[in-house]
Amino acid sequence: MILLASSFFLRRDPKQRARMKPYPPLATLLVAAVLRECGHDVALFDATLADGVHDFERMLRRTRPAVVGILEDNFNYLTKMCTVHSREATLAMVRAAAERGARVAVNGSDPTDRPTLYLDAGAHAVLPGEADASFPALADAWRADPDAPLGTLPGLALPNGSGGVTYTPAAPPVRDLDALPFPAWDLVDVDAYRTAWRAAHGRFSWNAVTSRGCPFGCNWCAKPIFGRRYSQRAPELVAAELARLKRDVGPDHVWFADDIFGLTAPWIARFAGAVESLGARTPFTIQCRADLLTPDVAAALARAGAEEVWIGVESGSQEILDAMDKGTTVDEVRAATRALKAQDIRAAWFLQLGYPSERWTDLLATRDLVRQEQPDDVGVSVAYPLPGTKFHARVRDELGKRQNWRHTDDLAMLFHGTYTTAFYRRVRDALHDEVRTGLSDDVRWAALARDEAAYRSPEPLAAGGR
């Protein structure tokens, strides 16, 4: 028996608990489906709606697995943040499984960046990269011999016996996504998700994915699992999955968890056609870039069923976008937002405060862009240094003992930005309230203007060239 597990407990994250938009661990379910094709007996511990690690321990006692794979949902942006709560939960689960004699493997952004932390807790292997590229071979080896040497298997980080890590050759990435089975939805308590969603929002949403990776080079965005390559499923197969979801799960809405949905206009047009021909139309939400959202793309998305698109806008200041290596312009943000609204698709923006050298005038430019284009929703964060990025390398020397948020609503500055955490929280709240109410609060912004000098960091970090 193989027990697969995720370790993001929604109940331990105040922001996500309040939002109550839970999704099952999609990447974990894909690995489960692949393992079944290899003849393995698989069970799932889904932490999302569980109370805590004690629920995992109960499942360990009930299933008595020979192998435990704690495999995060690498399609969920929350796992990239590597919050302290998630790390603590994963380490506790590793220890619990190892103490019961199971072979333990761990996969996710944080284990990829810090394998020693998880190996020291009792994991027998860490899997950098895609779990479905390396875990099936590991599971086969452990099925044949629990004590089999693992040094010849690809895609592993192993303890070297002296407190360090030995890496085996990298596993080839999963390139033919069309050859993968559909996720093992039957392992999930669908009714629990349906109940949670409908109680909070009056409808039930589910997750799916059409691609892996992102080919763009924003210098703050970490890509520890998929890198900058971009692999994509055939649009007809994605439409077929929507049709199967309608039959087997019955969601009222689908969240496509891709970093970049569709990428090209021809793919999106084919997807819309396939959805129509299969009668698979289900309202859905995606993430995309402003420079990809032309009027023709927006029309095809509307035909396929898109009701909301989240755009990585980040800032209303072109200077900040250029410093981020974002590769988009403020004018493209305006055009994309208008193209979506013309098709009655909700345009939602991700905004990022606190990037090095951001000034008060840059914050005002973001505010003004929000006022002028009136997005339907915003998600506001501050620049978050993730290992492996150019941004992290730039601020590494300023990071203290605390290098991660405890939960997703911390909004804590982990380096010396222009302003302190308290000021950015005030700006976040002001932006949220203006979008929520649709009203310009000039009195509030005047108060921020009066106070901004008092909230400046004593030695703010400058971006290159600013």
GROMACS .gro file of C-alpha atoms in nm:
model
  466
    1MET     CA    1   0.000   0.000   0.000
    2ILE     CA    2   0.120   0.347  -0.092
    3LEU     CA    3  -0.026   0.639   0.100
    4LEU     CA    4  -0.002   0.967  -0.087
    5ALA     CA    5  -0.052   1.284   0.114
    6SER     CA    6  -0.064   1.659   0.082
    7SER     CA    7   0.019   1.885   0.374
    8PHE     CA    8  -0.162   2.217   0.317
    9PHE     CA    9  -0.418   2.235   0.598
   10LEU     CA   10  -0.658   2.511   0.500
   11ARG     CA   11  -0.777   2.542   0.859
   12ARG     CA   12  -0.429   2.656   0.969
   13ASP     CA   13  -0.426   2.950   0.729
   14PRO     CA   14  -0.655   3.235   0.844
   15LYS     CA   15  -0.682   3.397   0.500
   16GLN     CA   16  -0.760   3.078   0.314
   17ARG     CA   17  -0.999   2.962   0.584
   18ALA     CA   18  -1.192   3.288   0.551
   19ARG     CA   19  -1.196   3.266   0.169
   20MET     CA   20  -1.312   2.901   0.186
   21LYS     CA   21  -1.221   2.817  -0.171
   22PRO     CA   22  -1.069   2.472  -0.119
   23TYR     CA   23  -0.933   2.258  -0.399
   24PRO     CA   24  -0.802   1.899  -0.384
   25PRO     CA   25  -0.428   1.844  -0.440
   26LEU     CA   26  -0.430   1.807  -0.818
   27ALA     CA   27  -0.064   1.714  -0.870
   28THR     CA   28  -0.094   1.447  -0.600
   29LEU     CA   29  -0.401   1.300  -0.771
   30LEU     CA   30  -0.213   1.282  -1.102
   31VAL     CA   31   0.067   1.082  -0.937
   32ALA     CA   32  -0.195   0.854  -0.782
   33ALA     CA   33  -0.340   0.782  -1.126
   34VAL     CA   34   0.004   0.706  -1.270
   35LEU     CA   35   0.084   0.472  -0.979
   36ARG     CA   36  -0.239   0.284  -1.035
   37GLU     CA   37  -0.142   0.229  -1.399
   38CYS     CA   38   0.179   0.073  -1.264
   39GLY     CA   39  -0.024  -0.171  -1.054
   40HIS     CA   40   0.013  -0.006  -0.712
   41ASP     CA   41  -0.257   0.005  -0.446
   42VAL     CA   42  -0.294   0.374  -0.355
   43ALA     CA   43  -0.470   0.562  -0.076
   44LEU     CA   44  -0.488   0.939  -0.026
   45PHE     CA   45  -0.463   1.166   0.274
   46ASP     CA   46  -0.597   1.503   0.162
   47ALA     CA   47  -0.497   1.767   0.417
   48THR     CA   48  -0.704   2.046   0.264
   49LEU     CA   49  -1.018   2.003   0.475
   50ALA     CA   50  -0.862   1.795   0.752
   51ASP     CA   51  -0.821   1.929   1.105
   52GLY     CA   52  -0.450   1.864   1.152
   53VAL     CA   53  -0.158   1.621   1.149
   54HIS     CA   54  -0.340   1.398   1.398
   55ASP     CA   55  -0.581   1.307   1.114
   56PHE     CA   56  -0.282   1.194   0.909
   57GLU     CA   57  -0.156   0.987   1.200
   58ARG     CA   58  -0.495   0.815   1.226
   59MET     CA   59  -0.479   0.727   0.858
   60LEU     CA   60  -0.130   0.587   0.903
   61ARG     CA   61  -0.261   0.357   1.175
   62ARG     CA   62  -0.559   0.252   0.962
   63THR     CA   63  -0.381   0.190   0.631
   64ARG     CA   64  -0.035   0.080   0.758
   65PRO     CA   65   0.136   0.181   0.432
   66ALA     CA   66   0.473   0.048   0.326
   67VAL     CA   67   0.544   0.371   0.137
   68VAL     CA   68   0.435   0.726   0.206
   69GLY     CA   69   0.469   1.001  -0.053
   70ILE     CA   70   0.407   1.353   0.080
   71LEU     CA   71   0.360   1.521  -0.255
   72GLU     CA   72   0.243   1.878  -0.269
   73ASP     CA   73   0.008   2.019  -0.530
   74ASN     CA   74   0.267   2.194  -0.743
   75PHE     CA   75  -0.006   2.356  -0.950
   76ASN     CA   76  -0.128   2.551  -0.648
   77TYR     CA   77   0.048   2.886  -0.601
   78LEU     CA   78   0.013   2.850  -0.223
   79THR     CA   79   0.278   2.576  -0.218
   80LYS     CA   80   0.534   2.803  -0.389
   81MET     CA   81   0.516   3.038  -0.089
   82CYS     CA   82   0.647   2.765   0.144
   83THR     CA   83   0.474   2.910   0.447
   84VAL     CA   84   0.603   2.813   0.789
   85HIS     CA   85   0.273   2.642   0.875
   86SER     CA   86   0.297   2.416   0.569
   87ARG     CA   87   0.662   2.335   0.637
   88GLU     CA   88   0.590   2.247   0.999
   89ALA     CA   89   0.302   2.022   0.896
   90THR     CA   90   0.509   1.842   0.632
   91LEU     CA   91   0.798   1.780   0.871
   92ALA     CA   92   0.560   1.645   1.136
   93MET     CA   93   0.405   1.411   0.879
   94VAL     CA   94   0.749   1.290   0.766
   95ARG     CA   95   0.842   1.210   1.125
   96ALA     CA   96   0.513   1.032   1.193
   97ALA     CA   97   0.542   0.813   0.882
   98ALA     CA   98   0.910   0.729   0.938
   99GLU     CA   99   0.846   0.637   1.303
  100ARG     CA  100   0.592   0.380   1.184
  101GLY     CA  101   0.844   0.212   0.957
  102ALA     CA  102   0.723   0.344   0.622
  103ARG     CA  103   0.954   0.446   0.342
  104VAL     CA  104   0.900   0.820   0.299
  105ALA     CA  105   0.950   1.043  -0.004
  106VAL     CA  106   0.874   1.416  -0.021
  107ASN     CA  107   0.810   1.646  -0.318
  108GLY     CA  108   0.734   2.017  -0.343
  109SER     CA  109   0.892   2.360  -0.378
  110ASP     CA  110   1.031   2.378  -0.025
  111PRO     CA  111   1.177   2.024  -0.020
  112THR     CA  112   1.333   2.097  -0.360
  113ASP     CA  113   1.498   2.411  -0.217
  114ARG     CA  114   1.586   2.266   0.125
  115PRO     CA  115   1.618   1.886   0.095
  116THR     CA  116   1.838   1.848   0.403
  117LEU     CA  117   1.559   1.980   0.626
  118TYR     CA  118   1.329   1.697   0.517
  119LEU     CA  119   1.592   1.424   0.504
  120ASP     CA  120   1.696   1.510   0.860
  121ALA     CA  121   1.331   1.474   0.968
  122GLY     CA  122   1.329   1.114   0.846
  123ALA     CA  123   1.250   1.123   0.474
  124HIS     CA  124   1.435   0.856   0.279
  125ALA     CA  125   1.430   1.061  -0.041
  126VAL     CA  126   1.337   1.406  -0.165
  127LEU     CA  127   1.210   1.436  -0.521
  128PRO     CA  128   1.319   1.761  -0.690
  129GLY     CA  129   1.106   1.846  -0.989
  130GLU     CA  130   0.794   1.664  -1.105
  131ALA     CA  131   0.685   1.380  -0.879
  132ASP     CA  132   0.523   1.183  -1.161
  133ALA     CA  133   0.861   1.181  -1.337
  134SER     CA  134   1.045   1.014  -1.046
  135PHE     CA  135   0.809   0.870  -0.784
  136PRO     CA  136   0.672   0.575  -0.988
  137ALA     CA  137   1.022   0.428  -1.038
  138LEU     CA  138   1.098   0.482  -0.669
  139ALA     CA  139   0.774   0.311  -0.570
  140ASP     CA  140   0.855   0.018  -0.801
  141ALA     CA  141   1.200  -0.016  -0.642
  142TRP     CA  142   1.063  -0.012  -0.289
  143ARG     CA  143   0.794  -0.266  -0.384
  144ALA     CA  144   1.063  -0.504  -0.507
  145ASP     CA  145   1.296  -0.445  -0.209
  146PRO     CA  146   1.236  -0.189   0.069
  147ASP     CA  147   1.612  -0.177   0.125
  148ALA     CA  148   1.706  -0.144  -0.239
  149PRO     CA  149   1.991   0.102  -0.311
  150LEU     CA  150   1.850   0.409  -0.479
  151GLY     CA  151   2.159   0.569  -0.628
  152THR     CA  152   2.080   0.456  -0.984
  153LEU     CA  153   1.725   0.593  -0.985
  154PRO     CA  154   1.679   0.933  -1.150
  155GLY     CA  155   1.543   1.246  -0.988
  156LEU     CA  156   1.629   1.190  -0.622
  157ALA     CA  157   1.802   1.379  -0.342
  158LEU     CA  158   1.936   1.125  -0.091
  159PRO     CA  159   2.117   1.150   0.244
  160ASN     CA  160   2.488   1.090   0.199
  161GLY     CA  161   2.549   0.961   0.551
  162SER     CA  162   2.745   1.264   0.670
  163GLY     CA  163   2.468   1.522   0.698
  164GLY     CA  164   2.476   1.624   0.334
  165VAL     CA  165   2.281   1.542   0.019
  166THR     CA  166   2.364   1.332  -0.285
  167TYR     CA  167   2.173   1.397  -0.606
  168THR     CA  168   2.108   1.128  -0.863
  169PRO     CA  169   2.084   1.229  -1.232
  170ALA     CA  170   1.779   1.445  -1.303
  171ALA     CA  171   1.467   1.265  -1.416
  172PRO     CA  172   1.354   1.358  -1.768
  173PRO     CA  173   1.060   1.598  -1.751
  174VAL     CA  174   0.712   1.477  -1.834
  175ARG     CA  175   0.677   1.605  -2.190
  176ASP     CA  176   0.385   1.408  -2.330
  177LEU     CA  177   0.110   1.537  -2.104
  178ASP     CA  178  -0.153   1.377  -2.328
  179ALA     CA  179  -0.024   1.033  -2.229
  180LEU     CA  180  -0.106   1.090  -1.862
  181PRO     CA  181  -0.429   0.952  -1.717
  182PHE     CA  182  -0.695   1.179  -1.576
  183PRO     CA  183  -0.644   1.255  -1.204
  184ALA     CA  184  -0.768   0.998  -0.951
  185TRP     CA  185  -1.075   1.201  -0.853
  186ASP     CA  186  -1.236   0.899  -0.686
  187LEU     CA  187  -0.982   0.919  -0.400
  188VAL     CA  188  -1.123   1.258  -0.296
  189ASP     CA  189  -1.420   1.320  -0.069
  190VAL     CA  190  -1.605   1.517  -0.334
  191ASP     CA  191  -1.910   1.569  -0.114
  192ALA     CA  192  -1.698   1.742   0.151
  193TYR     CA  193  -1.570   1.989  -0.108
  194ARG     CA  194  -1.916   2.040  -0.253
  195THR     CA  195  -2.058   2.110   0.093
  196ALA     CA  196  -1.782   2.357   0.182
  197TRP     CA  197  -1.810   2.547  -0.144
  198ARG     CA  198  -2.187   2.568  -0.155
  199ALA     CA  199  -2.212   2.675   0.208
  200ALA     CA  200  -1.964   2.959   0.147
  201HIS     CA  201  -2.040   3.060  -0.213
  202GLY     CA  202  -2.357   2.891  -0.329
  203ARG     CA  203  -2.178   2.688  -0.597
  204PHE     CA  204  -1.914   2.417  -0.627
  205SER     CA  205  -1.578   2.467  -0.796
  206TRP     CA  206  -1.316   2.210  -0.900
  207ASN     CA  207  -0.962   2.235  -1.039
  208ALA     CA  208  -0.795   2.121  -1.359
  209VAL     CA  209  -0.475   2.198  -1.548
  210THR     CA  210  -0.387   2.216  -1.917
  211SER     CA  211  -0.011   2.278  -1.909
  212ARG     CA  212   0.307   2.279  -1.704
  213GLY     CA  213   0.553   2.561  -1.662
  214CYS     CA  214   0.584   2.918  -1.783
  215PRO     CA  215   0.818   3.040  -2.059
  216PHE     CA  216   0.840   3.397  -1.931
  217GLY     CA  217   1.115   3.545  -1.716
  218CYS     CA  218   0.971   3.762  -1.437
  219ASN     CA  219   1.271   3.785  -1.205
  220TRP     CA  220   1.072   3.734  -0.883
  221CYS     CA  221   0.885   3.421  -0.994
  222ALA     CA  222   1.022   3.087  -0.876
  223LYS     CA  223   1.009   2.783  -1.103
  224PRO     CA  224   1.160   2.506  -0.885
  225ILE     CA  225   0.941   2.228  -1.026
  226PHE     CA  226   0.879   2.295  -1.396
  227GLY     CA  227   1.141   2.556  -1.486
  228ARG     CA  228   1.088   2.786  -1.785
  229ARG     CA  229   0.982   2.515  -2.027
  230TYR     CA  230   0.617   2.505  -2.126
  231SER     CA  231   0.438   2.178  -2.202
  232GLN     CA  232   0.076   2.173  -2.307
  233ARG     CA  233  -0.204   1.921  -2.344
  234ALA     CA  234  -0.408   1.897  -2.660
  235PRO     CA  235  -0.708   2.131  -2.628
  236GLU     CA  236  -0.943   1.852  -2.739
  237LEU     CA  237  -0.822   1.634  -2.450
  238VAL     CA  238  -0.880   1.918  -2.203
  239ALA     CA  239  -1.233   1.957  -2.334
  240ALA     CA  240  -1.282   1.582  -2.292
  241GLU     CA  241  -1.168   1.615  -1.931
  242LEU     CA  242  -1.428   1.889  -1.877
  243ALA     CA  243  -1.693   1.656  -2.015
  244ARG     CA  244  -1.577   1.376  -1.781
  245LEU     CA  245  -1.575   1.616  -1.486
  246LYS     CA  246  -1.934   1.714  -1.559
  247ARG     CA  247  -2.030   1.347  -1.546
  248ASP     CA  248  -1.815   1.222  -1.256
  249VAL     CA  249  -1.779   1.524  -1.025
  250GLY     CA  250  -2.045   1.771  -1.132
  251PRO     CA  251  -1.883   2.109  -1.056
  252ASP     CA  252  -2.063   2.435  -1.121
  253HIS     CA  253  -1.730   2.603  -1.202
  254VAL     CA  254  -1.371   2.505  -1.288
  255TRP     CA  255  -1.048   2.674  -1.184
  256PHE     CA  256  -0.770   2.612  -1.435
  257ALA     CA  257  -0.455   2.623  -1.223
  258ASP     CA  258  -0.208   2.684  -1.508
  259ASP     CA  259   0.048   2.960  -1.462
  260ILE     CA  260  -0.042   3.063  -1.819
  261PHE     CA  261  -0.361   2.925  -1.971
  262GLY     CA  262  -0.363   2.855  -2.342
  263LEU     CA  263  -0.057   3.065  -2.432
  264THR     CA  264  -0.152   3.098  -2.800
  265ALA     CA  265  -0.463   3.217  -2.981
  266PRO     CA  266  -0.487   2.901  -3.200
  267TRP     CA  267  -0.484   2.670  -2.894
  268ILE     CA  268  -0.760   2.870  -2.725
  269ALA     CA  269  -0.969   2.875  -3.043
  270ARG     CA  270  -0.938   2.495  -3.078
  271PHE     CA  271  -1.030   2.455  -2.711
  272ALA     CA  272  -1.343   2.665  -2.755
  273GLY     CA  273  -1.446   2.459  -3.055
  274ALA     CA  274  -1.390   2.129  -2.875
  275VAL     CA  275  -1.586   2.244  -2.571
  276GLU     CA  276  -1.879   2.337  -2.792
  277SER     CA  277  -1.872   2.012  -2.991
  278LEU     CA  278  -1.867   1.799  -2.672
  279GLY     CA  279  -2.128   2.002  -2.487
  280ALA     CA  280  -1.872   2.041  -2.208
  281ARG     CA  281  -1.917   2.412  -2.141
  282THR     CA  282  -1.862   2.490  -1.771
  283PRO     CA  283  -1.793   2.838  -1.634
  284PHE     CA  284  -1.421   2.868  -1.560
  285THR     CA  285  -1.147   3.094  -1.429
  286ILE     CA  286  -0.790   3.118  -1.558
  287GLN     CA  287  -0.463   3.306  -1.515
  288CYS     CA  288  -0.302   3.478  -1.814
  289ARG     CA  289  -0.072   3.764  -1.918
  290ALA     CA  290  -0.187   4.101  -2.042
  291ASP     CA  291   0.012   4.077  -2.365
  292LEU     CA  292  -0.166   3.753  -2.462
  293LEU     CA  293  -0.522   3.874  -2.412
  294THR     CA  294  -0.615   4.018  -2.750
  295PRO     CA  295  -0.978   4.085  -2.847
  296ASP     CA  296  -0.984   3.761  -3.053
  297VAL     CA  297  -0.852   3.560  -2.757
  298ALA     CA  298  -1.107   3.718  -2.523
  299ALA     CA  299  -1.386   3.627  -2.767
  300ALA     CA  300  -1.269   3.265  -2.787
  301LEU     CA  301  -1.242   3.244  -2.408
  302ALA     CA  302  -1.597   3.370  -2.375
  303ARG     CA  303  -1.716   3.109  -2.625
  304ALA     CA  304  -1.548   2.836  -2.421
  305GLY     CA  305  -1.709   2.950  -2.095
  306ALA     CA  306  -1.456   3.180  -1.928
  307GLU     CA  307  -1.616   3.399  -1.664
  308GLU     CA  308  -1.304   3.541  -1.496
  309VAL     CA  309  -0.941   3.597  -1.594
  310TRP     CA  310  -0.667   3.686  -1.345
  311ILE     CA  311  -0.389   3.896  -1.495
  312GLY     CA  312  -0.045   3.943  -1.340
  313VAL     CA  313  -0.055   4.321  -1.356
  314GLU     CA  314   0.182   4.373  -1.058
  315SER     CA  315   0.216   4.753  -1.085
  316GLY     CA  316   0.081   5.059  -1.259
  317SER     CA  317   0.435   5.190  -1.295
  318GLN     CA  318   0.619   5.095  -1.613
  319GLU     CA  319   0.951   5.150  -1.438
  320ILE     CA  320   0.864   4.886  -1.179
  321LEU     CA  321   0.743   4.642  -1.447
  322ASP     CA  322   1.072   4.688  -1.633
  323ALA     CA  323   1.272   4.636  -1.312
  324MET     CA  324   1.081   4.308  -1.263
  325ASP     CA  325   1.164   4.191  -1.618
  326LYS     CA  326   0.789   4.151  -1.652
  327GLY     CA  327   0.785   4.193  -2.028
  328THR     CA  328   0.444   4.364  -2.034
  329THR     CA  329   0.336   4.726  -2.050
  330VAL     CA  330   0.076   4.932  -1.870
  331ASP     CA  331  -0.094   4.994  -2.205
  332GLU     CA  332  -0.122   4.616  -2.257
  333VAL     CA  333  -0.288   4.587  -1.917
  334ARG     CA  334  -0.543   4.849  -2.019
  335ALA     CA  335  -0.612   4.681  -2.353
  336ALA     CA  336  -0.644   4.332  -2.202
  337THR     CA  337  -0.880   4.449  -1.930
  338ARG     CA  338  -1.102   4.625  -2.183
  339ALA     CA  339  -1.100   4.325  -2.420
  340LEU     CA  340  -1.220   4.096  -2.139
  341LYS     CA  341  -1.489   4.335  -2.023
  342ALA     CA  342  -1.616   4.370  -2.379
  343GLN     CA  343  -1.689   3.995  -2.366
  344ASP     CA  344  -1.852   4.018  -2.020
  345ILE     CA  345  -1.556   3.833  -1.866
  346ARG     CA  346  -1.451   3.953  -1.522
  347ALA     CA  347  -1.102   4.104  -1.527
  348ALA     CA  348  -0.911   4.047  -1.203
  349TRP     CA  349  -0.560   4.169  -1.124
  350PHE     CA  350  -0.270   4.044  -0.917
  351LEU     CA  351  -0.084   4.344  -0.772
  352GLN     CA  352   0.257   4.334  -0.606
  353LEU     CA  353   0.377   4.607  -0.371
  354GLY     CA  354   0.722   4.667  -0.231
  355TYR     CA  355   0.948   4.569  -0.519
  356PRO     CA  356   1.293   4.726  -0.463
  357SER     CA  357   1.308   5.099  -0.538
  358GLU     CA  358   0.930   5.140  -0.552
  359ARG     CA  359   0.848   5.501  -0.467
  360TRP     CA  360   0.535   5.679  -0.354
  361THR     CA  361   0.476   5.792  -0.712
  362ASP     CA  362   0.483   5.427  -0.824
  363LEU     CA  363   0.219   5.337  -0.567
  364LEU     CA  364   0.006   5.625  -0.689
  365ALA     CA  365   0.047   5.502  -1.046
  366THR     CA  366  -0.090   5.164  -0.937
  367ARG     CA  367  -0.380   5.331  -0.758
  368ASP     CA  368  -0.457   5.545  -1.062
  369LEU     CA  369  -0.451   5.245  -1.296
  370VAL     CA  370  -0.698   5.067  -1.069
  371ARG     CA  371  -0.925   5.371  -1.068
  372GLN     CA  372  -0.910   5.418  -1.442
  373GLU     CA  373  -0.961   5.057  -1.553
  374GLN     CA  374  -1.174   4.935  -1.259
  375PRO     CA  375  -1.080   4.567  -1.236
  376ASP     CA  376  -1.350   4.342  -1.096
  377ASP     CA  377  -1.122   4.208  -0.824
  378VAL     CA  378  -0.764   4.242  -0.704
  379GLY     CA  379  -0.524   4.025  -0.511
  380VAL     CA  380  -0.258   4.236  -0.339
  381SER     CA  381   0.071   4.105  -0.205
  382VAL     CA  382   0.422   4.233  -0.139
  383ALA     CA  383   0.740   4.122  -0.312
  384TYR     CA  384   0.828   3.780  -0.170
  385PRO     CA  385   1.184   3.649  -0.212
  386LEU     CA  386   1.172   3.290  -0.335
  387PRO     CA  387   1.492   3.082  -0.362
  388GLY     CA  388   1.628   3.038  -0.712
  389THR     CA  389   1.511   3.375  -0.844
  390LYS     CA  390   1.719   3.677  -0.947
  391PHE     CA  391   1.515   3.879  -0.700
  392HIS     CA  392   1.606   3.645  -0.413
  393ALA     CA  393   1.974   3.666  -0.507
  394ARG     CA  394   1.949   4.047  -0.499
  395VAL     CA  395   1.798   4.063  -0.149
  396ARG     CA  396   1.958   3.752   0.005
  397ASP     CA  397   2.203   3.947   0.221
  398GLU     CA  398   1.915   4.141   0.379
  399LEU     CA  399   1.713   3.836   0.477
  400GLY     CA  400   1.726   3.758   0.847
  401LYS     CA  401   1.629   3.442   1.031
  402ARG     CA  402   1.271   3.477   0.908
  403GLN     CA  403   1.261   3.404   0.535
  404ASN     CA  404   0.903   3.281   0.498
  405TRP     CA  405   0.557   3.397   0.595
  406ARG     CA  406   0.379   3.191   0.859
  407HIS     CA  407   0.057   3.196   0.657
  408THR     CA  408  -0.061   3.353   0.333
  409ASP     CA  409  -0.200   3.671   0.490
  410ASP     CA  410   0.121   3.781   0.664
  411LEU     CA  411   0.203   4.043   0.400
  412ALA     CA  412   0.536   4.084   0.577
  413MET     CA  413   0.834   4.254   0.416
  414LEU     CA  414   1.125   4.012   0.448
  415PHE     CA  415   1.385   4.261   0.320
  416HIS     CA  416   1.431   4.640   0.334
  417GLY     CA  417   1.181   4.774   0.084
  418THR     CA  418   1.105   5.142   0.050
  419TYR     CA  419   0.838   5.117   0.321
  420THR     CA  420   0.769   4.901   0.622
  421THR     CA  421   0.521   4.616   0.648
  422ALA     CA  422   0.264   4.831   0.832
  423PHE     CA  423   0.252   5.086   0.551
  424TYR     CA  424   0.212   4.828   0.277
  425ARG     CA  425  -0.074   4.671   0.470
  426ARG     CA  426  -0.248   5.010   0.472
  427VAL     CA  427  -0.196   5.047   0.097
  428ARG     CA  428  -0.327   4.694   0.038
  429ASP     CA  429  -0.641   4.766   0.237
  430ALA     CA  430  -0.698   5.094   0.053
  431LEU     CA  431  -0.668   4.924  -0.288
  432HIS     CA  432  -0.899   4.641  -0.187
  433ASP     CA  433  -1.162   4.878  -0.055
  434GLU     CA  434  -1.159   5.096  -0.367
  435VAL     CA  435  -1.216   4.792  -0.587
  436ARG     CA  436  -1.480   4.650  -0.355
  437THR     CA  437  -1.679   4.973  -0.330
  438GLY     CA  438  -1.598   5.128  -0.666
  439LEU     CA  439  -1.543   5.458  -0.486
  440SER     CA  440  -1.229   5.673  -0.479
  441ASP     CA  441  -1.125   5.749  -0.122
  442ASP     CA  442  -0.909   6.059  -0.162
  443VAL     CA  443  -0.919   6.132   0.212
  444ARG     CA  444  -0.762   5.794   0.285
  445TRP     CA  445  -0.491   5.841   0.026
  446ALA     CA  446  -0.419   6.190   0.155
  447ALA     CA  447  -0.359   6.038   0.498
  448LEU     CA  448  -0.123   5.784   0.342
  449ALA     CA  449   0.061   6.065   0.165
  450ARG     CA  450   0.105   6.253   0.494
  451ASP     CA  451   0.237   5.941   0.667
  452GLU     CA  452   0.454   5.783   0.397
  453ALA     CA  453   0.777   5.956   0.500
  454ALA     CA  454   0.741   5.824   0.855
  455TYR     CA  455   0.708   5.463   0.728
  456ARG     CA  456   1.013   5.461   0.504
  457SER     CA  457   1.279   5.202   0.568
  458PRO     CA  458   1.605   5.355   0.689
  459GLU     CA  459   1.813   5.183   0.418
  460PRO     CA  460   1.582   5.077   0.133
  461LEU     CA  461   1.724   4.844  -0.127
  462ALA     CA  462   1.766   4.992  -0.475
  463ALA     CA  463   1.686   4.798  -0.788
  464GLY     CA  464   1.942   4.773  -1.062
  465GLY     CA  465   1.950   5.090  -1.268
  466ARG     CA  466   1.711   5.288  -1.045
   0.00000   0.00000   0.00000
